Amino acid sequence: MAARRAGRRFSPSHLRLAALGVGLVLAWVAMGGRLYQVQVVDAAELADLGLEQRLTTRELAPQRGNIFDRNGDPMAMTVEAESLFVVPQEVTEPVFVAQQVGGLLGLDQGTVLDELRSDKTFVYLKRQVELDLASQVTSLELAGVYSHDEAKRVYPTNTIASHVVGFVDIDGVGKEGLEYEFNDSLRGIPGEVMFERAPDGTPIPWARSETTPAVAGSDLVTTIDLPIQYAAERACVDTLQETGAEGCWIVALEVETGEVLAMAGAPEFDPATRQGADGQPFSNFIVRGTYEPGSTQKLISVAGAIEEGVVSPETVIDEVGDFIELRPQACVRIDDDIFGCYRDFDPHAVEDMTVADIFRSSSNVGTIRIAQLLPSGTIPEYMERFGLGQQTGIDYSGEAAGLIGMDASCEVCPLSAAIGYGIAVTPMQMAAAYAAVANDGLWVQPHLVASHGEADGSVVPVEPATHQVVSADTAWVMRHLLAGVVESGTGHRAQVPGYRVGGKTGTANKLGEDGRYTDLTIASFVGMAPIDDPKVVVAVVVDNPSFEYRTGGLAAAPAFSAVMEQALHRLAVTPDGDDG
């Protein structure tokens, strides 16, 4: 019995084998359970997770819309380019790469070398490089140097019309001008491509791939006429050289439509570098800047008096001197803070003057005497009618409203405003006001774009606002008073060969930091032609010309003449007295 029981004992090797068998069975059971979990229970979830890891999405940039002038000539467009970058960890010869690439791209080689030796994983060398230059770099086949497609915004007209078009940033987003105002419609709608990629980042053939194409931006056709624009910019540059002024701004409007034919300024601005002369930032004084208009304001004051039936061109204002005191001793106590002394530009004897004489000679005293005949509040009312003190609504960002607010306690302020002091206007407001007189008293909202496309492809026509400011009869009278200014008054340098022109000079002293007027001036001229049926209004504003050119007749009228002549020729306006 003892021997039989001893023979049934399991040896240690048998126990280990049994344990191993049991372990294997349990392992297979566990593996089977896991496989069932993965392949059956969690199959859908894990498949989605794997796909998510393989899928990558890249944005497809839309083609930005072009900007054209009214004739279809390009002012801004997008071209193909490449951006060059490096992966520093892959660069094997940083000094050689810095020398070769830096030399080709015009980069500082020391700066490039510092970037190549940095811990960064990605460094742009230069973005939006012309294709030929980018090809020269990539053909070197330098380790760690790569490129990718990236469109570039270019401006074929360079600085011409730059104050209109504005510019985009390096990422193609509009920052100024029309590029900013119409950025949403110009930029289009981005698309995207989604694909499965291998571990090395390359697309997996025949794998899932979906593409949503980008929608190109809408083109923009402006009202600008580039030849007139060029003439305006040339006139501004010439004016700075001739007069030593700090700035010059010119705007030309088509009378009946309110379309801006030219909007120019100097110093110039380069949209490619996004800088103006001497590194100055972008500006547009025509829309955003304000100034005291001086005698160009007399158009509104006299038009109001004629519209109200208070005077006619033949009305005689008696005993008009060369100065007037609206406050006692205002012209004597010049060291005190007493305002209310106004003088004519040239001294003259006391004389009787008609309204036409006063307007032609730009008499401040005579104009104030006319304004004194009007009921209280009439001058501010007509300034509002003509669009001063409020935005014109032009399709351009940052427009200034100007200022005609008058302290009720200031009895001399309305009379000061009658000759263009104590108020603030923009050149665009004054151009639109004169265009109303040119257009039989109908004010038309100025605009730079006749129509524009929306992102959804629709086209939105521009419908400028209009309102009557004075009667057609009053407008006719004012046009002929303006003609007298050019034919025999202060604006004779504004004459245009072959055409009868009308306009008004303006000379306003600038305020100093102490709040007192200085000898520095803003010189201006605003006018229209041909006077019997005006087609174009041109406004010229010259900032701080040298003393010998300080008046509007000397600094601004010649530039007006040059631009108006080009505009009339471009619009094929028949010269006066020509039967065609």
PDB file of N, CA, C and O in Angstrom, residues 29 40 52 58 61 70 92 107 126 143 146 151 164 217 235-237 277 284 302-303 317 323 343 354 427 515 534 561:
ATOM      1  N   VAL A  29      -6.592  32.710 -22.912  1.00  0.00           N
ATOM      2  CA  VAL A  29      -7.947  33.201 -22.607  1.00  0.00           C
ATOM      3  C   VAL A  29      -7.944  34.722 -22.513  1.00  0.00           C
ATOM      4  O   VAL A  29      -8.833  35.401 -23.029  1.00  0.00           O
ATOM      5  N   VAL A  40     -14.175  43.420 -31.421  1.00  0.00           N
ATOM      6  CA  VAL A  40     -15.633  43.382 -31.432  1.00  0.00           C
ATOM      7  C   VAL A  40     -16.222  44.536 -30.613  1.00  0.00           C
ATOM      8  O   VAL A  40     -16.934  45.391 -31.133  1.00  0.00           O
ATOM      9  N   GLU A  52      -8.191  59.134 -36.776  1.00  0.00           N
ATOM     10  CA  GLU A  52      -7.924  60.490 -36.290  1.00  0.00           C
ATOM     11  C   GLU A  52      -6.427  60.759 -36.215  1.00  0.00           C
ATOM     12  O   GLU A  52      -5.964  61.861 -36.512  1.00  0.00           O
ATOM     13  N   ARG A  58      -5.173  70.527 -43.788  1.00  0.00           N
ATOM     14  CA  ARG A  58      -4.434  71.730 -44.132  1.00  0.00           C
ATOM     15  C   ARG A  58      -5.378  72.721 -44.809  1.00  0.00           C
ATOM     16  O   ARG A  58      -6.205  72.340 -45.624  1.00  0.00           O
ATOM     17  N   ALA A  61      -5.463  78.347 -48.863  1.00  0.00           N
ATOM     18  CA  ALA A  61      -5.677  79.796 -48.901  1.00  0.00           C
ATOM     19  C   ALA A  61      -6.386  80.195 -50.186  1.00  0.00           C
ATOM     20  O   ALA A  61      -6.029  79.731 -51.275  1.00  0.00           O
ATOM     21  N   ARG A  70     -10.949 102.329 -62.821  1.00  0.00           N
ATOM     22  CA  ARG A  70     -12.201 102.329 -63.583  1.00  0.00           C
ATOM     23  C   ARG A  70     -12.006 101.815 -65.014  1.00  0.00           C
ATOM     24  O   ARG A  70     -12.976 101.414 -65.675  1.00  0.00           O
ATOM     25  N   THR A  92      23.286  70.642 -41.706  1.00  0.00           N
ATOM     26  CA  THR A  92      24.586  70.028 -41.398  1.00  0.00           C
ATOM     27  C   THR A  92      25.745  71.002 -41.542  1.00  0.00           C
ATOM     28  O   THR A  92      26.804  70.806 -40.946  1.00  0.00           O
ATOM     29  N   LEU A 107      19.925  88.729 -46.945  1.00  0.00           N
ATOM     30  CA  LEU A 107      19.744  88.718 -45.496  1.00  0.00           C
ATOM     31  C   LEU A 107      21.085  88.876 -44.789  1.00  0.00           C
ATOM     32  O   LEU A 107      22.142  88.559 -45.354  1.00  0.00           O
ATOM     33  N   LYS A 126      12.768  83.721 -45.395  1.00  0.00           N
ATOM     34  CA  LYS A 126      12.126  84.860 -46.046  1.00  0.00           C
ATOM     35  C   LYS A 126      10.818  84.390 -46.655  1.00  0.00           C
ATOM     36  O   LYS A 126      10.768  83.339 -47.298  1.00  0.00           O
ATOM     37  N   ALA A 143      20.720  70.725 -47.046  1.00  0.00           N
ATOM     38  CA  ALA A 143      20.018  69.957 -46.019  1.00  0.00           C
ATOM     39  C   ALA A 143      19.338  70.904 -45.032  1.00  0.00           C
ATOM     40  O   ALA A 143      19.941  71.852 -44.540  1.00  0.00           O
ATOM     41  N   TYR A 146      13.949  74.324 -46.911  1.00  0.00           N
ATOM     42  CA  TYR A 146      12.735  73.924 -47.612  1.00  0.00           C
ATOM     43  C   TYR A 146      11.972  75.156 -48.098  1.00  0.00           C
ATOM     44  O   TYR A 146      12.304  76.295 -47.750  1.00  0.00           O
ATOM     45  N   ALA A 151       1.204  82.794 -51.712  1.00  0.00           N
ATOM     46  CA  ALA A 151       0.919  83.901 -52.624  1.00  0.00           C
ATOM     47  C   ALA A 151       1.410  85.222 -52.052  1.00  0.00           C
ATOM     48  O   ALA A 151       1.514  85.405 -50.840  1.00  0.00           O
ATOM     49  N   VAL A 164      -5.033 105.271 -51.703  1.00  0.00           N
ATOM     50  CA  VAL A 164      -6.373 104.732 -51.976  1.00  0.00           C
ATOM     51  C   VAL A 164      -6.400 103.244 -51.657  1.00  0.00           C
ATOM     52  O   VAL A 164      -7.237 102.767 -50.890  1.00  0.00           O
ATOM     53  N   GLY A 217     -11.438  85.382 -53.742  1.00  0.00           N
ATOM     54  CA  GLY A 217     -12.032  86.658 -53.367  1.00  0.00           C
ATOM     55  C   GLY A 217     -12.577  87.390 -54.575  1.00  0.00           C
ATOM     56  O   GLY A 217     -12.187  87.139 -55.724  1.00  0.00           O
ATOM     57  N   ALA A 235       1.443 116.452 -59.418  1.00  0.00           N
ATOM     58  CA  ALA A 235       1.211 117.843 -59.019  1.00  0.00           C
ATOM     59  C   ALA A 235       1.566 118.056 -57.557  1.00  0.00           C
ATOM     60  O   ALA A 235       2.116 119.104 -57.185  1.00  0.00           O
ATOM     61  N   CYS A 236       1.258 117.078 -56.711  1.00  0.00           N
ATOM     62  CA  CYS A 236       1.599 117.195 -55.295  1.00  0.00           C
ATOM     63  C   CYS A 236       3.113 117.201 -55.085  1.00  0.00           C
ATOM     64  O   CYS A 236       3.643 118.014 -54.310  1.00  0.00           O
ATOM     65  N   VAL A 237       3.800 116.304 -55.750  1.00  0.00           N
ATOM     66  CA  VAL A 237       5.264 116.251 -55.618  1.00  0.00           C
ATOM     67  C   VAL A 237       5.885 117.562 -56.105  1.00  0.00           C
ATOM     68  O   VAL A 237       6.777 118.129 -55.464  1.00  0.00           O
ATOM     69  N   ALA A 277       7.648 108.098 -46.765  1.00  0.00           N
ATOM     70  CA  ALA A 277       8.946 108.757 -46.777  1.00  0.00           C
ATOM     71  C   ALA A 277       9.466 108.905 -45.351  1.00  0.00           C
ATOM     72  O   ALA A 277       8.711 109.219 -44.431  1.00  0.00           O
ATOM     73  N   ASN A 284      -3.968 109.362 -44.619  1.00  0.00           N
ATOM     74  CA  ASN A 284      -4.781 109.866 -45.723  1.00  0.00           C
ATOM     75  C   ASN A 284      -5.515 111.104 -45.219  1.00  0.00           C
ATOM     76  O   ASN A 284      -6.619 111.015 -44.680  1.00  0.00           O
ATOM     77  N   VAL A 302     -21.800 132.699 -48.575  1.00  0.00           N
ATOM     78  CA  VAL A 302     -22.452 133.552 -49.564  1.00  0.00           C
ATOM     79  C   VAL A 302     -23.623 132.824 -50.212  1.00  0.00           C
ATOM     80  O   VAL A 302     -24.677 133.421 -50.472  1.00  0.00           O
ATOM     81  N   ALA A 303     -23.473 131.510 -50.454  1.00  0.00           N
ATOM     82  CA  ALA A 303     -24.585 130.739 -51.022  1.00  0.00           C
ATOM     83  C   ALA A 303     -25.789 130.764 -50.090  1.00  0.00           C
ATOM     84  O   ALA A 303     -26.944 130.891 -50.534  1.00  0.00           O
ATOM     85  N   ILE A 317     -22.522 146.434 -50.375  1.00  0.00           N
ATOM     86  CA  ILE A 317     -22.231 146.539 -48.941  1.00  0.00           C
ATOM     87  C   ILE A 317     -21.393 147.813 -48.773  1.00  0.00           C
ATOM     88  O   ILE A 317     -20.286 147.909 -49.302  1.00  0.00           O
ATOM     89  N   PHE A 323     -10.385 146.032 -42.054  1.00  0.00           N
ATOM     90  CA  PHE A 323     -10.447 145.280 -40.811  1.00  0.00           C
ATOM     91  C   PHE A 323     -11.797 145.533 -40.160  1.00  0.00           C
ATOM     92  O   PHE A 323     -12.490 146.517 -40.462  1.00  0.00           O
ATOM     93  N   ARG A 343      -9.100 140.812 -40.527  1.00  0.00           N
ATOM     94  CA  ARG A 343      -8.521 141.715 -41.519  1.00  0.00           C
ATOM     95  C   ARG A 343      -8.565 141.075 -42.902  1.00  0.00           C
ATOM     96  O   ARG A 343      -8.538 139.850 -43.037  1.00  0.00           O
ATOM     97  N   THR A 354     -19.703 145.470 -54.012  1.00  0.00           N
ATOM     98  CA  THR A 354     -20.802 144.543 -54.281  1.00  0.00           C
ATOM     99  C   THR A 354     -20.445 143.175 -53.715  1.00  0.00           C
ATOM    100  O   THR A 354     -19.278 142.885 -53.415  1.00  0.00           O
ATOM    101  N   PRO A 427     -10.660 117.674 -46.493  1.00  0.00           N
ATOM    102  CA  PRO A 427     -10.654 118.016 -47.920  1.00  0.00           C
ATOM    103  C   PRO A 427     -11.794 117.349 -48.678  1.00  0.00           C
ATOM    104  O   PRO A 427     -12.350 117.949 -49.606  1.00  0.00           O
ATOM    105  N   GLY A 515      -2.236 127.951 -28.608  1.00  0.00           N
ATOM    106  CA  GLY A 515      -3.619 128.289 -28.946  1.00  0.00           C
ATOM    107  C   GLY A 515      -3.766 129.561 -29.746  1.00  0.00           C
ATOM    108  O   GLY A 515      -4.894 129.976 -30.057  1.00  0.00           O
ATOM    109  N   PRO A 534     -20.414 122.013 -65.138  1.00  0.00           N
ATOM    110  CA  PRO A 534     -19.237 121.389 -64.501  1.00  0.00           C
ATOM    111  C   PRO A 534     -19.298 119.863 -64.511  1.00  0.00           C
ATOM    112  O   PRO A 534     -20.328 119.262 -64.225  1.00  0.00           O
ATOM    113  N   SER A 561      -4.875 123.577 -61.497  1.00  0.00           N
ATOM    114  CA  SER A 561      -4.901 123.739 -62.950  1.00  0.00           C
ATOM    115  C   SER A 561      -4.370 122.501 -63.667  1.00  0.00           C
ATOM    116  O   SER A 561      -4.965 122.020 -64.633  1.00  0.00           O
TER     117      SER A 561
END
